[in-house]
């Protein structure tokens, strides 16, 4: 019974860690793509963005997206 409780406790933690890791990996790849396209990153470096997204998850990803891809940016800089 204790093992079941331990597993049921650890599964959500591992799922969140996996999700945050995948989100951070996605931001890392997107930052590299932006750099290749000579589109500057705003506010933070690539490493800092990856760390922010890893620590905050979907909220950090949303902030990254708002800054780099949404229409809130300068309209001349947004990809079409």
Coordinates of N, CA and C in Angstrom, one line a residue:
X1 N 0.8 -1.2 0.0 CA 0.0 0.0 0.0 C 0.9 1.3 0.0
X2 N 2.0 1.2 0.8 CA 2.9 2.4 0.8 C 3.5 2.6 -0.5
X3 N 3.8 1.6 -1.3 CA 4.4 1.7 -2.6 C 3.4 2.4 -3.5
X4 N 2.2 2.0 -3.5 CA 1.1 2.6 -4.3 C 1.0 4.1 -4.0
X5 N 1.0 4.5 -2.8 CA 0.9 5.9 -2.4 C 2.1 6.6 -2.9
X6 N 3.3 6.0 -2.8 CA 4.5 6.7 -3.3 C 4.5 6.9 -4.8
X7 N 4.0 5.8 -5.5 CA 3.9 5.9 -7.0 C 2.9 7.0 -7.4
X8 N 1.7 7.0 -6.7 CA 0.7 8.0 -7.1 C 1.1 9.4 -6.7
X9 N 2.0 9.5 -5.8 CA 2.6 10.8 -5.4 C 3.6 11.3 -6.4
X10 N 4.5 10.4 -6.8 CA 5.6 10.7 -7.7 C 5.1 10.9 -9.2
X11 N 4.1 10.2 -9.6 CA 3.7 10.3 -11.0 C 3.3 11.7 -11.4
X12 N 2.5 12.5 -10.7 CA 2.3 13.9 -11.1 C 3.5 14.7 -11.1
X13 N 4.4 14.5 -10.2 CA 5.6 15.3 -10.1 C 6.5 15.0 -11.4
X14 N 6.6 13.7 -11.7 CA 7.4 13.4 -12.9 C 6.7 13.9 -14.2
X15 N 5.4 13.9 -14.2 CA 4.7 14.4 -15.4 C 4.9 15.9 -15.6
X16 N 4.9 16.6 -14.5 CA 5.2 18.1 -14.5 C 6.6 18.3 -15.0
X17 N 7.6 17.6 -14.4 CA 9.0 17.7 -14.8 C 9.2 17.4 -16.3
X18 N 8.5 16.4 -16.8 CA 8.6 16.0 -18.2 C 8.0 17.1 -19.0
X19 N 6.9 17.6 -18.7 CA 6.2 18.7 -19.4 C 7.1 19.9 -19.5
X20 N 7.6 20.3 -18.3 CA 8.4 21.5 -18.3 C 9.7 21.4 -19.1
X21 N 10.3 20.2 -19.0 CA 11.5 19.9 -19.8 C 11.2 20.0 -21.3
X22 N 10.1 19.4 -21.7 CA 9.7 19.5 -23.2 C 9.4 20.9 -23.6
X23 N 8.7 21.7 -22.8 CA 8.4 23.1 -23.1 C 9.7 23.9 -23.2
X24 N 10.7 23.7 -22.3 CA 12.0 24.3 -22.3 C 12.7 24.0 -23.6
X25 N 12.7 22.7 -23.9 CA 13.4 22.2 -25.1 C 12.8 22.9 -26.4
X26 N 11.5 23.0 -26.4 CA 10.8 23.7 -27.5 C 11.2 25.2 -27.6
X27 N 11.3 25.9 -26.5 CA 11.7 27.3 -26.5 C 13.2 27.4 -26.9
X28 N 14.0 26.4 -26.5 CA 15.4 26.4 -26.9 C 15.5 26.3 -28.5
X29 N 14.7 25.4 -29.0 CA 14.7 25.2 -30.5 C 14.2 26.4 -31.2
X30 N 13.1 27.0 -30.7 CA 12.6 28.2 -31.3 C 13.5 29.4 -31.2
X31 N 14.2 29.5 -30.1 CA 15.2 30.6 -29.9 C 16.3 30.4 -31.0
X32 N 16.8 29.2 -31.2 CA 17.8 28.9 -32.2 C 17.3 29.2 -33.6
X33 N 16.0 28.9 -33.8 CA 15.4 29.2 -35.1 C 15.4 30.7 -35.4
X34 N 15.0 31.4 -34.3 CA 14.9 32.9 -34.4 C 16.3 33.5 -34.7
X35 N 17.3 32.9 -34.0 CA 18.6 33.4 -34.1 C 19.1 33.2 -35.5
X36 N 18.8 32.0 -36.1 CA 19.2 31.6 -37.5 C 18.5 32.6 -38.5
X37 N 17.3 33.0 -38.2 CA 16.6 33.9 -39.1 C 17.0 35.4 -38.8
X38 N 17.9 35.5 -37.9 CA 18.4 36.9 -37.5 C 17.3 37.7 -36.9
X39 N 16.4 37.1 -36.2 CA 15.4 37.8 -35.4 C 15.9 37.8 -33.9
X40 N 16.0 39.0 -33.4 CA 16.6 39.0 -32.0 C 15.6 38.5 -30.9
X41 N 16.2 38.0 -29.9 CA 15.4 37.6 -28.7 C 15.3 38.9 -27.9
X42 N 14.1 39.0 -27.3 CA 13.9 40.2 -26.5 C 13.9 39.8 -25.0
X43 N 14.3 40.7 -24.2 CA 14.3 40.7 -22.7 C 15.3 39.8 -22.1
X44 N 15.5 38.6 -22.6 CA 16.4 37.6 -22.0 C 17.3 36.9 -23.1
X45 N 18.3 36.2 -22.6 CA 19.1 35.4 -23.5 C 18.4 34.0 -23.7
X46 N 18.9 33.2 -24.6 CA 18.3 31.9 -24.9 C 18.3 31.1 -23.6
X47 N 19.5 31.0 -22.9 CA 19.6 30.2 -21.7 C 18.6 30.7 -20.6
X48 N 18.5 32.0 -20.5 CA 17.5 32.6 -19.5 C 16.1 32.2 -19.8
X49 N 15.7 32.3 -21.1 CA 14.4 31.9 -21.5 C 14.1 30.5 -21.2
X50 N 15.1 29.6 -21.5 CA 14.9 28.2 -21.2 C 14.7 27.9 -19.7
X51 N 15.5 28.6 -18.9 CA 15.4 28.5 -17.5 C 14.0 29.0 -17.0
X52 N 13.6 30.1 -17.5 CA 12.3 30.7 -17.1 C 11.2 29.7 -17.5
X53 N 11.2 29.2 -18.7 CA 10.1 28.2 -19.1 C 10.2 26.9 -18.3
X54 N 11.4 26.5 -18.0 CA 11.5 25.2 -17.2 C 11.0 25.4 -15.8
X55 N 11.2 26.6 -15.2 CA 10.7 26.8 -13.9 C 9.3 27.2 -13.8
X56 N 8.7 27.9 -14.8 CA 7.4 28.4 -14.7 C 6.4 27.6 -15.6
X57 N 6.9 26.8 -16.6 CA 6.0 26.0 -17.4 C 5.3 26.8 -18.4
X58 N 4.0 26.6 -18.5 CA 3.1 27.2 -19.5 C 3.1 28.7 -19.4
X59 N 3.2 29.2 -18.2 CA 3.2 30.7 -18.1 C 4.4 31.3 -18.7
X60 N 5.6 30.7 -18.5 CA 6.8 31.2 -19.2 C 6.7 31.1 -20.7
X61 N 6.1 30.0 -21.1 CA 6.0 29.8 -22.6 C 5.0 30.8 -23.1
X62 N 4.0 31.1 -22.4 CA 3.0 32.2 -22.9 C 3.7 33.5 -23.0
X63 N 4.5 33.9 -22.0 CA 5.2 35.1 -22.0 C 6.2 35.2 -23.2
X64 N 6.9 34.1 -23.4 CA 7.9 34.0 -24.6 C 7.1 34.2 -25.9
X65 N 5.9 33.5 -26.0 CA 5.2 33.6 -27.2 C 4.6 35.1 -27.4
X66 N 4.1 35.7 -26.3 CA 3.6 37.0 -26.4 C 4.7 38.0 -26.9
X67 N 5.9 37.8 -26.3 CA 7.0 38.7 -26.7 C 7.5 38.5 -28.1
X68 N 7.6 37.3 -28.5 CA 8.3 37.0 -29.8 C 7.3 36.7 -31.0
X69 N 6.1 36.3 -30.7 CA 5.2 35.9 -31.9 C 3.9 36.5 -32.0
X70 N 3.4 37.2 -31.0 CA 2.1 37.8 -31.0 C 2.0 39.1 -31.7
X71 N 0.8 39.6 -32.0 CA 0.6 40.8 -32.6 C 0.9 42.0 -31.7
X72 N 1.2 41.7 -30.4 CA 1.5 42.8 -29.5 C 2.9 43.4 -29.8
X73 N 3.7 42.6 -30.5 CA 5.0 43.1 -31.0 C 4.8 44.2 -32.1
X74 N 5.9 44.8 -32.4 CA 5.9 45.7 -33.6 C 5.4 44.9 -34.8
X75 N 4.4 45.4 -35.4 CA 3.8 44.7 -36.6 C 4.8 44.4 -37.7
X76 N 5.8 45.2 -37.9 CA 6.7 45.0 -38.9 C 7.7 43.8 -38.6
X77 N 7.7 43.4 -37.4 CA 8.6 42.3 -37.0 C 8.0 41.0 -36.9
X78 N 6.6 40.9 -36.9 CA 5.9 39.6 -36.7 C 6.0 38.9 -38.0
X79 N 6.3 37.6 -37.9 CA 6.3 36.7 -39.1 C 4.9 36.6 -39.6
X80 N 4.9 36.4 -40.9 CA 3.6 36.2 -41.6 C 3.5 34.7 -42.0

